[in-house]
Short mmCIF file of N, CA and C in Angstrom, two decimals:
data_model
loop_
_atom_site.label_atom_id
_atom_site.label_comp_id
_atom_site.label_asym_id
_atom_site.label_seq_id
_atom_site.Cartn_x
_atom_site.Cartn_y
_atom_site.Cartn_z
N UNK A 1 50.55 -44.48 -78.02
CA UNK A 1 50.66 -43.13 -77.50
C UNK A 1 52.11 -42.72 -77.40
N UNK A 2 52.13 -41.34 -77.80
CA UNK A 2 53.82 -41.00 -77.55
C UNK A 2 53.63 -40.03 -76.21
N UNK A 3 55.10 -40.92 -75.90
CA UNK A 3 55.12 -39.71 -74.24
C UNK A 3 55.73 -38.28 -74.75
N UNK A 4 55.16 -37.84 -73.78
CA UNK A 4 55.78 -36.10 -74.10
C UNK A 4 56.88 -35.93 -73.02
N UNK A 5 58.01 -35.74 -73.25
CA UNK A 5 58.91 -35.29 -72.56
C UNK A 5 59.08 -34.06 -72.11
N UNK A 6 59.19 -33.59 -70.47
CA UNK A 6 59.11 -32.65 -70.23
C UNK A 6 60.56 -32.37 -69.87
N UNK A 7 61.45 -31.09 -69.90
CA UNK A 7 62.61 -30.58 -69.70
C UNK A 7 62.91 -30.22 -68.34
N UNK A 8 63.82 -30.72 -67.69
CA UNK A 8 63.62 -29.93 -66.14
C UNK A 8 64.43 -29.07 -66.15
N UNK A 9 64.71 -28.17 -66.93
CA UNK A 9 64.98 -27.07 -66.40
C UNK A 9 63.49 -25.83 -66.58
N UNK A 10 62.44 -26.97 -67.46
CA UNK A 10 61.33 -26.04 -67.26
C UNK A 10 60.28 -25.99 -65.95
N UNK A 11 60.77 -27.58 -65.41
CA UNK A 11 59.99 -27.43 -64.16
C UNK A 11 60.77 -27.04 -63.22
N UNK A 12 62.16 -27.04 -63.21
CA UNK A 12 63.01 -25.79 -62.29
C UNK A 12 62.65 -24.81 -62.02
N UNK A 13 62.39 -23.85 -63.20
CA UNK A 13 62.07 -22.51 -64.04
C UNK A 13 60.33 -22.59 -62.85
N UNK A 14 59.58 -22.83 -63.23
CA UNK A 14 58.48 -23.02 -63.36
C UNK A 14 58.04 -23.00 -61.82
N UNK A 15 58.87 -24.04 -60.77
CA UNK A 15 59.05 -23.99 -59.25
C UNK A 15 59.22 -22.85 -58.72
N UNK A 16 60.33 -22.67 -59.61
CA UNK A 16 60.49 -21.04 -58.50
C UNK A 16 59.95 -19.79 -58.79
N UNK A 17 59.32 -20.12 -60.11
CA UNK A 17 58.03 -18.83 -60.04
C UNK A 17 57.31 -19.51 -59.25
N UNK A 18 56.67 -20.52 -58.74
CA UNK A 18 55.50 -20.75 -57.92
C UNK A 18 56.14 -20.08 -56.50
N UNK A 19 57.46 -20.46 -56.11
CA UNK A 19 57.71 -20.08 -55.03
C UNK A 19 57.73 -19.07 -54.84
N UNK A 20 58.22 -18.07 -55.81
CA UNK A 20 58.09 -16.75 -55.76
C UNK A 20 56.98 -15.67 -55.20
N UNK A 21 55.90 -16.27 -56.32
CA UNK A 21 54.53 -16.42 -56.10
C UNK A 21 54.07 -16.65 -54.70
N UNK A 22 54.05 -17.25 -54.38
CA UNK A 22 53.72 -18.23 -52.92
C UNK A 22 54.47 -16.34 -51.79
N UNK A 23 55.56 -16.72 -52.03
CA UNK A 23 56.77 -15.61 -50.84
C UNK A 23 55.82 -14.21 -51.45
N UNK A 24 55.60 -14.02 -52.54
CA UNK A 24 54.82 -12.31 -52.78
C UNK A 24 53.57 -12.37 -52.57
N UNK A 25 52.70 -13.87 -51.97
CA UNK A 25 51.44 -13.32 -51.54
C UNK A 25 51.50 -13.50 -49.97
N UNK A 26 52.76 -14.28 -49.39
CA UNK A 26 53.16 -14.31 -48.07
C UNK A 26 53.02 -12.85 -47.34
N UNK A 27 53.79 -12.13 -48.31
CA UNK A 27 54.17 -11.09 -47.75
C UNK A 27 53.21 -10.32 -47.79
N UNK A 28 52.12 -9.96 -48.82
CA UNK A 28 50.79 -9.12 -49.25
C UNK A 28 50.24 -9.63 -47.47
N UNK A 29 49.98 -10.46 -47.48
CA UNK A 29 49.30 -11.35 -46.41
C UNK A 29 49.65 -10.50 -45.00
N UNK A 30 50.67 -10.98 -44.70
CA UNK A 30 51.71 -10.65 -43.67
C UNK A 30 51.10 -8.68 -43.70
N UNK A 31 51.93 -7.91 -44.35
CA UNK A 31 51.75 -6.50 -44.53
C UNK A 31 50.11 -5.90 -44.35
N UNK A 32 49.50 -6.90 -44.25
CA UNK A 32 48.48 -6.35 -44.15
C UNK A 32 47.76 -6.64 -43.26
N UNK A 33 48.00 -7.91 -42.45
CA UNK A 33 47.68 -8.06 -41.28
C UNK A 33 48.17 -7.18 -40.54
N UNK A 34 49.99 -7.13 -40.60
CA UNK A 34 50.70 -6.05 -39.57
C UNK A 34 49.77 -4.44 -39.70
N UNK A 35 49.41 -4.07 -40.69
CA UNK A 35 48.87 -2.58 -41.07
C UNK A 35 47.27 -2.69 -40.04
N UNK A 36 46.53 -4.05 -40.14
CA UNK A 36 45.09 -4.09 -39.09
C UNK A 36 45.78 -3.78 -38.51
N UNK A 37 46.70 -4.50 -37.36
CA UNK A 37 47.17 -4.55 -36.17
C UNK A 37 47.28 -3.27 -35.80
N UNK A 38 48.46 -2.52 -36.67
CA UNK A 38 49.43 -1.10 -36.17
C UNK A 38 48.34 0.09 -37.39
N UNK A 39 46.50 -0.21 -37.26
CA UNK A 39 46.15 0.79 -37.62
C UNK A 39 45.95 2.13 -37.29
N UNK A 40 45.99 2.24 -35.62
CA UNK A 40 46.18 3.18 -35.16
C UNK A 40 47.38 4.44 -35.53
N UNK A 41 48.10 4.37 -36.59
CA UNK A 41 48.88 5.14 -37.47
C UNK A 41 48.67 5.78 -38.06
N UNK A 42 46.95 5.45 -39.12
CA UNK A 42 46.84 6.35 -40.01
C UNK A 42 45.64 7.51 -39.25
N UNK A 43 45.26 7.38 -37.95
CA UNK A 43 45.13 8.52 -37.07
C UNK A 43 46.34 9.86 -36.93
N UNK A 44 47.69 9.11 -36.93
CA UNK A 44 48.35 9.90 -36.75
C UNK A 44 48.81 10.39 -37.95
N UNK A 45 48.82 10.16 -38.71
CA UNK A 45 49.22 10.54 -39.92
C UNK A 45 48.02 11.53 -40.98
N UNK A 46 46.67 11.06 -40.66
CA UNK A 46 45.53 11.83 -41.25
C UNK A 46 44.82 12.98 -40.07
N UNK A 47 45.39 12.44 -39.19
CA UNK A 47 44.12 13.71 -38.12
C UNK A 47 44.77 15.17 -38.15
N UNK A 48 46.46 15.16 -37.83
CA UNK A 48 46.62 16.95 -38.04
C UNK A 48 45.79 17.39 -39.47
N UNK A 49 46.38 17.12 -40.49
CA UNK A 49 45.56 17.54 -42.03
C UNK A 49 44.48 17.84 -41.89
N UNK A 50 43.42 16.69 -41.65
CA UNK A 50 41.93 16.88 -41.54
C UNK A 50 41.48 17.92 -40.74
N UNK A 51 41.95 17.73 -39.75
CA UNK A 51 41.81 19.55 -38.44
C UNK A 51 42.66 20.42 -39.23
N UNK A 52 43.02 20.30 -39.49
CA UNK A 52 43.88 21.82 -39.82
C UNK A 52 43.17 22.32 -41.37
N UNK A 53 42.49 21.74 -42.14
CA UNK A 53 41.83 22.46 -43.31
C UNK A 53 41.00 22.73 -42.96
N UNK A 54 40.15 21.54 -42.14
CA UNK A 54 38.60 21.72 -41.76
C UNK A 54 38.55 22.72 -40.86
N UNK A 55 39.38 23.19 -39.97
CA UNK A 55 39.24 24.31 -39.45
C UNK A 55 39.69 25.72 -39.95
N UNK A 56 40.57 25.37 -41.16
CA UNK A 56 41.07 26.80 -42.20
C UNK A 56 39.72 26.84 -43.23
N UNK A 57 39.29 26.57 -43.41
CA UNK A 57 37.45 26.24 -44.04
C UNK A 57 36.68 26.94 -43.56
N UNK A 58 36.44 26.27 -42.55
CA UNK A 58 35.01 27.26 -41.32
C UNK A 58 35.78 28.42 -41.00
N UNK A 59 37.18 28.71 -40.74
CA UNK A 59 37.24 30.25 -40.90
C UNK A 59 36.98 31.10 -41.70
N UNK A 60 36.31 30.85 -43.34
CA UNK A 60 36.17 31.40 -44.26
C UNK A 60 34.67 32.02 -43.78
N UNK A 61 33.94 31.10 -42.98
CA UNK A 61 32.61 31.77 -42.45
C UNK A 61 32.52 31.90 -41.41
N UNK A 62 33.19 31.59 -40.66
CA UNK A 62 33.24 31.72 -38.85
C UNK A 62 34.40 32.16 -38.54
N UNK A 63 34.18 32.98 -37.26
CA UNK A 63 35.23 33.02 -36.42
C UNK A 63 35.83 32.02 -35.64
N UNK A 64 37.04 31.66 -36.46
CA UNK A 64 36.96 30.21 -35.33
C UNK A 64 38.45 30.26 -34.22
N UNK A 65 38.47 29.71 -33.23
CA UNK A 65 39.74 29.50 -32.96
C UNK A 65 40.10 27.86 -32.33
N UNK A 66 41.39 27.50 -32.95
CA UNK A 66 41.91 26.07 -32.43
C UNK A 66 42.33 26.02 -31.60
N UNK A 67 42.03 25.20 -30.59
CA UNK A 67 42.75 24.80 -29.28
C UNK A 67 43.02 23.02 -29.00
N UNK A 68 44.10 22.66 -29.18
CA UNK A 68 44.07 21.22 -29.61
C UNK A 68 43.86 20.76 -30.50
N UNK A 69 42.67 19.78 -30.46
CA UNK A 69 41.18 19.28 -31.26
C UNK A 69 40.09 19.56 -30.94
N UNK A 70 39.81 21.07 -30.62
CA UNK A 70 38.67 21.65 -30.45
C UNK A 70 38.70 22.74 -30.87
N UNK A 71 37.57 23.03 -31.73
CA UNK A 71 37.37 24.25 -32.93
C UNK A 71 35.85 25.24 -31.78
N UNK A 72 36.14 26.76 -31.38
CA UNK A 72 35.46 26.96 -30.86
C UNK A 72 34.72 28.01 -32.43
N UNK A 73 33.79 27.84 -32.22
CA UNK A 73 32.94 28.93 -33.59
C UNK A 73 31.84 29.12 -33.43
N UNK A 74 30.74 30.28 -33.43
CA UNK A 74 29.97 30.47 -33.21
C UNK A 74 29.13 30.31 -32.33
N UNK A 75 29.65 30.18 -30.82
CA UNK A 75 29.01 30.00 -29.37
C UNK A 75 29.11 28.65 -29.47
N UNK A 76 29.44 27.78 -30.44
CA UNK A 76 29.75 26.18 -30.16
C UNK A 76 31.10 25.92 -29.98
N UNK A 77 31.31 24.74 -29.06
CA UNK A 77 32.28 24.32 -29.09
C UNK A 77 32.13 22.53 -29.90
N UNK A 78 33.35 22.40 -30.71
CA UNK A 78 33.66 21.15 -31.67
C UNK A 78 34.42 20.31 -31.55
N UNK A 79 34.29 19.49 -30.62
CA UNK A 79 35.43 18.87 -30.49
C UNK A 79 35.66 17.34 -31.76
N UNK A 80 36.74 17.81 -32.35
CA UNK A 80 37.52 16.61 -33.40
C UNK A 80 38.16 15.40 -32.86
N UNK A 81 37.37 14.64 -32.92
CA UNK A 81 37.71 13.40 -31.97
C UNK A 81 38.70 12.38 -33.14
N UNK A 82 38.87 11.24 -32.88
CA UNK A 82 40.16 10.60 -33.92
C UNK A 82 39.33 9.95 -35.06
N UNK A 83 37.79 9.91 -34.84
CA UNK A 83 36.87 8.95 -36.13
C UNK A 83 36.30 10.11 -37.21
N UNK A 84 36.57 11.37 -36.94
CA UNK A 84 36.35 12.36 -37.65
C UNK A 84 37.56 12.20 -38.64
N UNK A 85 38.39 11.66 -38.71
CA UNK A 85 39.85 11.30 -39.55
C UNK A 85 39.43 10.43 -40.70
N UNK A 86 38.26 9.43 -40.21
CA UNK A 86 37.98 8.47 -41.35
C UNK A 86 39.27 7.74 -41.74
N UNK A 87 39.76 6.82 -40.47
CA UNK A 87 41.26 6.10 -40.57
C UNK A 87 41.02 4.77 -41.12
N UNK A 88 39.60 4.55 -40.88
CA UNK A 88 38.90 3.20 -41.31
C UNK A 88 38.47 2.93 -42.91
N UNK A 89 38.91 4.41 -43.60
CA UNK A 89 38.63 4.28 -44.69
C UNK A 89 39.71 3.99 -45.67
N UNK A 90 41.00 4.86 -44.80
CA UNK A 90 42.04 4.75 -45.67
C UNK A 90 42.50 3.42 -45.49
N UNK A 91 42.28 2.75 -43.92
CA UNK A 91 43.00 1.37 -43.53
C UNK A 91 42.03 0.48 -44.58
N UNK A 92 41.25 0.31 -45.09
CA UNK A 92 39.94 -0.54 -46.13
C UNK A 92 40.88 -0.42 -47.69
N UNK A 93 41.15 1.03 -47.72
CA UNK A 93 42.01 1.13 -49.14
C UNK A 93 43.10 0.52 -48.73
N UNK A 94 43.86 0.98 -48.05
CA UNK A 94 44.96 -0.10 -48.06
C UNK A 94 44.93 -1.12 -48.23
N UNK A 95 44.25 -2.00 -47.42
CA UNK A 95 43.82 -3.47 -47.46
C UNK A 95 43.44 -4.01 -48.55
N UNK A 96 42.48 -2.99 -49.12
CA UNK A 96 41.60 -3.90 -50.39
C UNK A 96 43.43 -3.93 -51.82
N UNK A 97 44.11 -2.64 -51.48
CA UNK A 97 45.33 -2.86 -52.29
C UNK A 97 46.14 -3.85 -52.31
N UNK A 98 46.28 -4.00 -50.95
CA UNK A 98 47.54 -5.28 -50.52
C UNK A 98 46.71 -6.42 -50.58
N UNK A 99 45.43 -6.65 -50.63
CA UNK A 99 44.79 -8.05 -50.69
C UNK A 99 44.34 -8.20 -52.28
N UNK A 100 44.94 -7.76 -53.00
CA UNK A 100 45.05 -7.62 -54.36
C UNK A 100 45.82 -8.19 -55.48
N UNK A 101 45.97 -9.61 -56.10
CA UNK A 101 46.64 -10.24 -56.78
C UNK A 101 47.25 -9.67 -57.60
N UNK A 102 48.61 -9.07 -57.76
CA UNK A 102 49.17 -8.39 -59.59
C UNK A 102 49.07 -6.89 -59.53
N UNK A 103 49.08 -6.50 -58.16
CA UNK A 103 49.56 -4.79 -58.26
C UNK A 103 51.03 -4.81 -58.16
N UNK A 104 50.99 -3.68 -58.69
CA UNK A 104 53.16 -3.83 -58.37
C UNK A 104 52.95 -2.90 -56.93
N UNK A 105 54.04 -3.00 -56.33
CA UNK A 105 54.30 -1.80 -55.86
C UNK A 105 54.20 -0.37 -56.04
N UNK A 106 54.99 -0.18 -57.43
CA UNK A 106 54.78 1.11 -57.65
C UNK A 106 52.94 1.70 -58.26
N UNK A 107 52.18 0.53 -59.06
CA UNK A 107 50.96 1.05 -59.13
C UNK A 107 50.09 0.62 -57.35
N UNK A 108 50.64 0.28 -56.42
CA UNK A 108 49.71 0.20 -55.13
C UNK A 108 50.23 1.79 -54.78
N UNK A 109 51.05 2.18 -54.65
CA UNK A 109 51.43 3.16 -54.07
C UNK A 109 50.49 4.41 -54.53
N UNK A 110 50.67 4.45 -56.44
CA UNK A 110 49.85 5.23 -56.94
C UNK A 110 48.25 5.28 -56.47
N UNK A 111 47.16 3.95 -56.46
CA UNK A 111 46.25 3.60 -55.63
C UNK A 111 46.18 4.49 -54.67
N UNK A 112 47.07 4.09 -53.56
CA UNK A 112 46.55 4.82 -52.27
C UNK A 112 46.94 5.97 -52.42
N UNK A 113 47.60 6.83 -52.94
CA UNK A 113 48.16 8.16 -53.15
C UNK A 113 46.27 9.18 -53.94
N UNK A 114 45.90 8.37 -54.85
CA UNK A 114 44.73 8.76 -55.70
C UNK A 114 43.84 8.34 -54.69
N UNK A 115 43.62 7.31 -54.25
CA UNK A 115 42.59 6.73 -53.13
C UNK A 115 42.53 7.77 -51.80
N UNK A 116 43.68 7.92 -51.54
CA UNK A 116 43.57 9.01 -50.15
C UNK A 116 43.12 10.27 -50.43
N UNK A 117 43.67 10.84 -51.64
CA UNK A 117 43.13 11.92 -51.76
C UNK A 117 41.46 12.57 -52.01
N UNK A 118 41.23 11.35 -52.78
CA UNK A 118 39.61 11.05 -53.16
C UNK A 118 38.82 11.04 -51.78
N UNK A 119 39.46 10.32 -50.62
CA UNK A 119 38.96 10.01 -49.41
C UNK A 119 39.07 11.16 -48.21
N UNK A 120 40.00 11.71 -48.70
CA UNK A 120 40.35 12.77 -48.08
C UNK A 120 39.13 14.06 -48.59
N UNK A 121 39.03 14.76 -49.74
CA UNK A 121 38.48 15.16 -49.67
C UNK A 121 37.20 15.29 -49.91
N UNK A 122 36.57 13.69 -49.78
CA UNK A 122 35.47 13.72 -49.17
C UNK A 122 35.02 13.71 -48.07
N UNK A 123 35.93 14.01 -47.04
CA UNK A 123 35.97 14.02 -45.90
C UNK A 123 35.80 15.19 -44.90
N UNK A 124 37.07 15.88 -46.17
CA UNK A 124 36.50 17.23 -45.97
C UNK A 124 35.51 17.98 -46.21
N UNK A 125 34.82 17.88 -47.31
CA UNK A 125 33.25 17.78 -47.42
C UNK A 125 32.42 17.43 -46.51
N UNK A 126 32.70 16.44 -46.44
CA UNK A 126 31.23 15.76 -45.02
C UNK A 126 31.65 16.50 -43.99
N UNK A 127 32.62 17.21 -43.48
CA UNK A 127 33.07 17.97 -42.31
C UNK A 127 32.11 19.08 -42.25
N UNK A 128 32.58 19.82 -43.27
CA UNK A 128 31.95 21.28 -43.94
C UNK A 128 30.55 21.05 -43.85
N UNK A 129 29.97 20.18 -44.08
CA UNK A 129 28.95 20.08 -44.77
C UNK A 129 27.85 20.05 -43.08
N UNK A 130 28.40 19.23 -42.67
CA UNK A 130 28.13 19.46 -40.72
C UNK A 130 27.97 20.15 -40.08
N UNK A 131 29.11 20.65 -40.28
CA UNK A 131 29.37 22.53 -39.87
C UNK A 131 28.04 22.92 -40.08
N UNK A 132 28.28 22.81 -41.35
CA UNK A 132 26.80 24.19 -42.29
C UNK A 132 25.62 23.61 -41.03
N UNK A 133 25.14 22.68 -41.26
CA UNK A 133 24.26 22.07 -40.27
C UNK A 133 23.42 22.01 -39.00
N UNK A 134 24.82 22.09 -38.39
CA UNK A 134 24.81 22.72 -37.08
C UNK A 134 24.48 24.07 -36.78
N UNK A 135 25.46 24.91 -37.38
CA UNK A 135 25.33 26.36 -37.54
C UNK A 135 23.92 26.65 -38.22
N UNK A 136 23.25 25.89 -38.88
CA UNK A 136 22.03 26.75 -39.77
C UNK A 136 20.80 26.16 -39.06
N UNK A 137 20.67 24.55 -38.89
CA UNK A 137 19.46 24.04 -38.72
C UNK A 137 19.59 23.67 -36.70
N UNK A 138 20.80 23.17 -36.77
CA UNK A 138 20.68 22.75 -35.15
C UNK A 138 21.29 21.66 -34.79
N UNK A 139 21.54 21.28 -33.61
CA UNK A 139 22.29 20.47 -32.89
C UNK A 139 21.46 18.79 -33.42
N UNK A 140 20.06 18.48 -33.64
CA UNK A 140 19.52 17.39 -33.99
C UNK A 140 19.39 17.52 -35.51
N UNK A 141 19.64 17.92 -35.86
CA UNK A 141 20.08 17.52 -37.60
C UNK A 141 21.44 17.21 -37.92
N UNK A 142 21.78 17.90 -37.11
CA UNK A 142 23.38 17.46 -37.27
C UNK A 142 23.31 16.51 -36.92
N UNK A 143 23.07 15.66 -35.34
CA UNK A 143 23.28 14.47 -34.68
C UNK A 143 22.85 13.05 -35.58
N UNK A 144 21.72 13.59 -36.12
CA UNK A 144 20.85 12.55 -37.07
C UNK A 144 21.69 11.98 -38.11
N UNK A 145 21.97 13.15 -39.10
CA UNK A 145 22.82 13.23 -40.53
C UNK A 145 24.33 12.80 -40.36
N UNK A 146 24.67 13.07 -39.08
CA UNK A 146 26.06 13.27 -38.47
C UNK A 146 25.72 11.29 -38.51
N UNK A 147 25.55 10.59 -38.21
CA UNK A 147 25.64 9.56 -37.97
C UNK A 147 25.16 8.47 -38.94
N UNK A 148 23.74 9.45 -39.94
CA UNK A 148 23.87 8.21 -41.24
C UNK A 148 24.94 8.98 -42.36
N UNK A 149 25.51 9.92 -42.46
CA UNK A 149 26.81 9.79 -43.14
C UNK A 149 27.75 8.66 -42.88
N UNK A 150 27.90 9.15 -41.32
CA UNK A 150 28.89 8.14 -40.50
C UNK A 150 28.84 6.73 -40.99
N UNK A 151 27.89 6.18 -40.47
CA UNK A 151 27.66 5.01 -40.84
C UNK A 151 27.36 3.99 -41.99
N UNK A 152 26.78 5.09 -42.88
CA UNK A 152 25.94 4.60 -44.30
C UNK A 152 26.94 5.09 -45.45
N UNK A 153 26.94 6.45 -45.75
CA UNK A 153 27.82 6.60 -46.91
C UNK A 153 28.87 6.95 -46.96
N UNK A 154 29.61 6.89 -45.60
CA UNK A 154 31.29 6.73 -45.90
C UNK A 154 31.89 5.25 -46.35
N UNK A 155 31.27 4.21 -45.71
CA UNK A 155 31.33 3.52 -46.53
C UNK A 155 31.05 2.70 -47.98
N UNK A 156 29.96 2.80 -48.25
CA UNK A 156 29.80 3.19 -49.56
C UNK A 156 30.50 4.22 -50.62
N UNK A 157 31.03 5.16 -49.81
CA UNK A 157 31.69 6.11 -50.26
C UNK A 157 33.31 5.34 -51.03
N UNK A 158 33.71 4.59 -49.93
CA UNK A 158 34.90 3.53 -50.19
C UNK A 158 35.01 2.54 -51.33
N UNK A 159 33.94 2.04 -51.50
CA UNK A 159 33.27 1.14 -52.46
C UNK A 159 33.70 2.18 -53.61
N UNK A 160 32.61 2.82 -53.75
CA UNK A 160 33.07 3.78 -55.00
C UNK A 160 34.01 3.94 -55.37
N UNK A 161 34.63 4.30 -54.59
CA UNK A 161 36.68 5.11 -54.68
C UNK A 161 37.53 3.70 -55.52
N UNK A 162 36.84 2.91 -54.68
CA UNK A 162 37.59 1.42 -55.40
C UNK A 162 37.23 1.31 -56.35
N UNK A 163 36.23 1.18 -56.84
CA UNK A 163 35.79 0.86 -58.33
C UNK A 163 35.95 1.43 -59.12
N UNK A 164 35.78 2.53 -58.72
CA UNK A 164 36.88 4.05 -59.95
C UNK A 164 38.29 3.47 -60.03
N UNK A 165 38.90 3.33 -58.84
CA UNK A 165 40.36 3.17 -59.17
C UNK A 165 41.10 1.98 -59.57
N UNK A 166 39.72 0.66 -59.36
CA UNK A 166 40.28 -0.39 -60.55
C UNK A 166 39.51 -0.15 -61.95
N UNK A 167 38.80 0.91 -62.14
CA UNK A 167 38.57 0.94 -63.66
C UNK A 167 39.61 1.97 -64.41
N UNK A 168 39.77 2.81 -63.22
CA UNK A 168 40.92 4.08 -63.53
C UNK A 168 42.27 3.42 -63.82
N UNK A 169 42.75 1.67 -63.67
CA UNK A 169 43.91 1.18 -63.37
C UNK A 169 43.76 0.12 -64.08
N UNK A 170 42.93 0.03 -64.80
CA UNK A 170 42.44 -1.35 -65.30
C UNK A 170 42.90 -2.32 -64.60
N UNK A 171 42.21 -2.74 -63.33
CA UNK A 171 42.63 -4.16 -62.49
C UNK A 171 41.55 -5.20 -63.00
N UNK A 172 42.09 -6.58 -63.25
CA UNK A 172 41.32 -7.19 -63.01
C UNK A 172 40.86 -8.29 -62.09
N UNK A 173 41.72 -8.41 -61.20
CA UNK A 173 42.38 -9.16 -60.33
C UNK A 173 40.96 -8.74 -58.91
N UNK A 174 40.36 -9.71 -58.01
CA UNK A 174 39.56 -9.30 -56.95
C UNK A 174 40.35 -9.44 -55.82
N UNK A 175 40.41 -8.99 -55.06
CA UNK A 175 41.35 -8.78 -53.90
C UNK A 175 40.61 -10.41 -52.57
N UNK A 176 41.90 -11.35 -52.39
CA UNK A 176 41.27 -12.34 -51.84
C UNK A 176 40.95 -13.07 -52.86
N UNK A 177 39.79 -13.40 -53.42
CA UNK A 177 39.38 -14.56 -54.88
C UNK A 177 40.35 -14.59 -55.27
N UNK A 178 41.08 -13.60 -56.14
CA UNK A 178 41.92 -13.83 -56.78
C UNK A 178 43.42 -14.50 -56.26
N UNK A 179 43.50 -14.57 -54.77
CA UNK A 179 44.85 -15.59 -54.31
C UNK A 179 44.48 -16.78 -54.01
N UNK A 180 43.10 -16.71 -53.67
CA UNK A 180 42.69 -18.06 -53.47
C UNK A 180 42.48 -18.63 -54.61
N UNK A 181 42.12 -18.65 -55.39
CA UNK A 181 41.88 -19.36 -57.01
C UNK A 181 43.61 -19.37 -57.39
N UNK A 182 44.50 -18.68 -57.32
CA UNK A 182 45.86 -19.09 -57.77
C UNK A 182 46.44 -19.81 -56.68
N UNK A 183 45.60 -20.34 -55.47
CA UNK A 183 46.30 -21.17 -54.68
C UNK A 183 45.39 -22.27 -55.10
N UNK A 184 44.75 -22.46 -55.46
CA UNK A 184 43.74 -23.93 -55.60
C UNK A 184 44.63 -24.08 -56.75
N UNK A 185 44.93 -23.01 -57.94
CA UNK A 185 45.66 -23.62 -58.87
C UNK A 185 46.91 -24.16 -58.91
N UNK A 186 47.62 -23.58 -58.14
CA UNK A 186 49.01 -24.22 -57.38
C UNK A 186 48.47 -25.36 -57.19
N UNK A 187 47.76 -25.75 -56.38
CA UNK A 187 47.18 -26.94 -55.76
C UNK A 187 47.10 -28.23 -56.39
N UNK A 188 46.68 -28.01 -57.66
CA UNK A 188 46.65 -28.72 -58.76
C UNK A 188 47.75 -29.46 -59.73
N UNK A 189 49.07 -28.59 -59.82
CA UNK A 189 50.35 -29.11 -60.03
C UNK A 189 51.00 -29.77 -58.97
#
């Protein structure tokens, strides 16, 4: 048998892409734990917007007026509480981005930029769409619908958005599997 000689400056080379590797999923890791933690942000950052169209909207058919986060219109009063923001949807896009093997930066950014907006205005939709609801059929259709939206197809709704935007991005990478399978493979050298 002949030995194969290996060069060390290729397993030099070769180390510090692993390390590299290793420090850029540290940090994916890290950034996205800190973002669970400090999610209470994208409340502040999505709730003026969301009130402020959704209530420039229903003025197109109602008389409405804002006071705070409460939309008074049509002998109802509305109050916009912080889960009407759907912060849990954008914090899921984020996450599913940063828990994502082989995005750059600049295409995560693009992601959530296309992702928010997609989320956004389906949001504004399901708002509107409440409204109509309330105003036409009644306070228990709304309450009903109001809550399997809530619960059932906003998230599903998320799902979707993702799968468009790794086919829209050609990813192939699964967010999670995919660091764990390049850490078992590390593992192996």
């Amino acid at each position: 048998m002949q030995e194969v000689k290996v060069h060390k400056p290729f397993i030099k080379h070769l180390l510090q892409f692993l390390m590299r590797s290793l420090w850029v999923l540290g940090i994916r890791w890290i950034s996205a734990l800190l973002l669970a933690v400090f999610y209470p942000l994208f409340y502040v950052v999505f709730s003026p917007p969301t009130l402020w169209v959704s209530y420039g909207i229903l003025q197109f058919f109602l008389e409405a007026t804002l006071t705070g986060t409460t939309i008074l219109a049509g002998g109802k009063t509305l109050l916009f509480v912080p889960a009407c923001t759907a912060a849990s949807a954008y914090l899921l896009l984020a996450l599913l981005i940063l828990l994502t093997r082989g995005i750059s930066f600049k295409t995560g950014v693009k992601l959530f930029l296309l992702g928010s907006l997609l989320i956004f205005a389906a949001n504004i939709v399901r708002i509107q769409f409440l409204f109509y609801l309330l105003f036409t059929v009644g306070k228990n259709y709304f309450e009903t619908l109001h809550l399997l939206i809530w619960k059932v197809l906003s998230s599903a709704y998320v799902a979707v958005v993702w799968i468009f935007l790794t086919w829209k991005f050609k990813l192939k990478e699964t967010p999670l599997v995919s660091d764990f399978q390049y850490i078992l493979k590390i593992k192996k050298y």
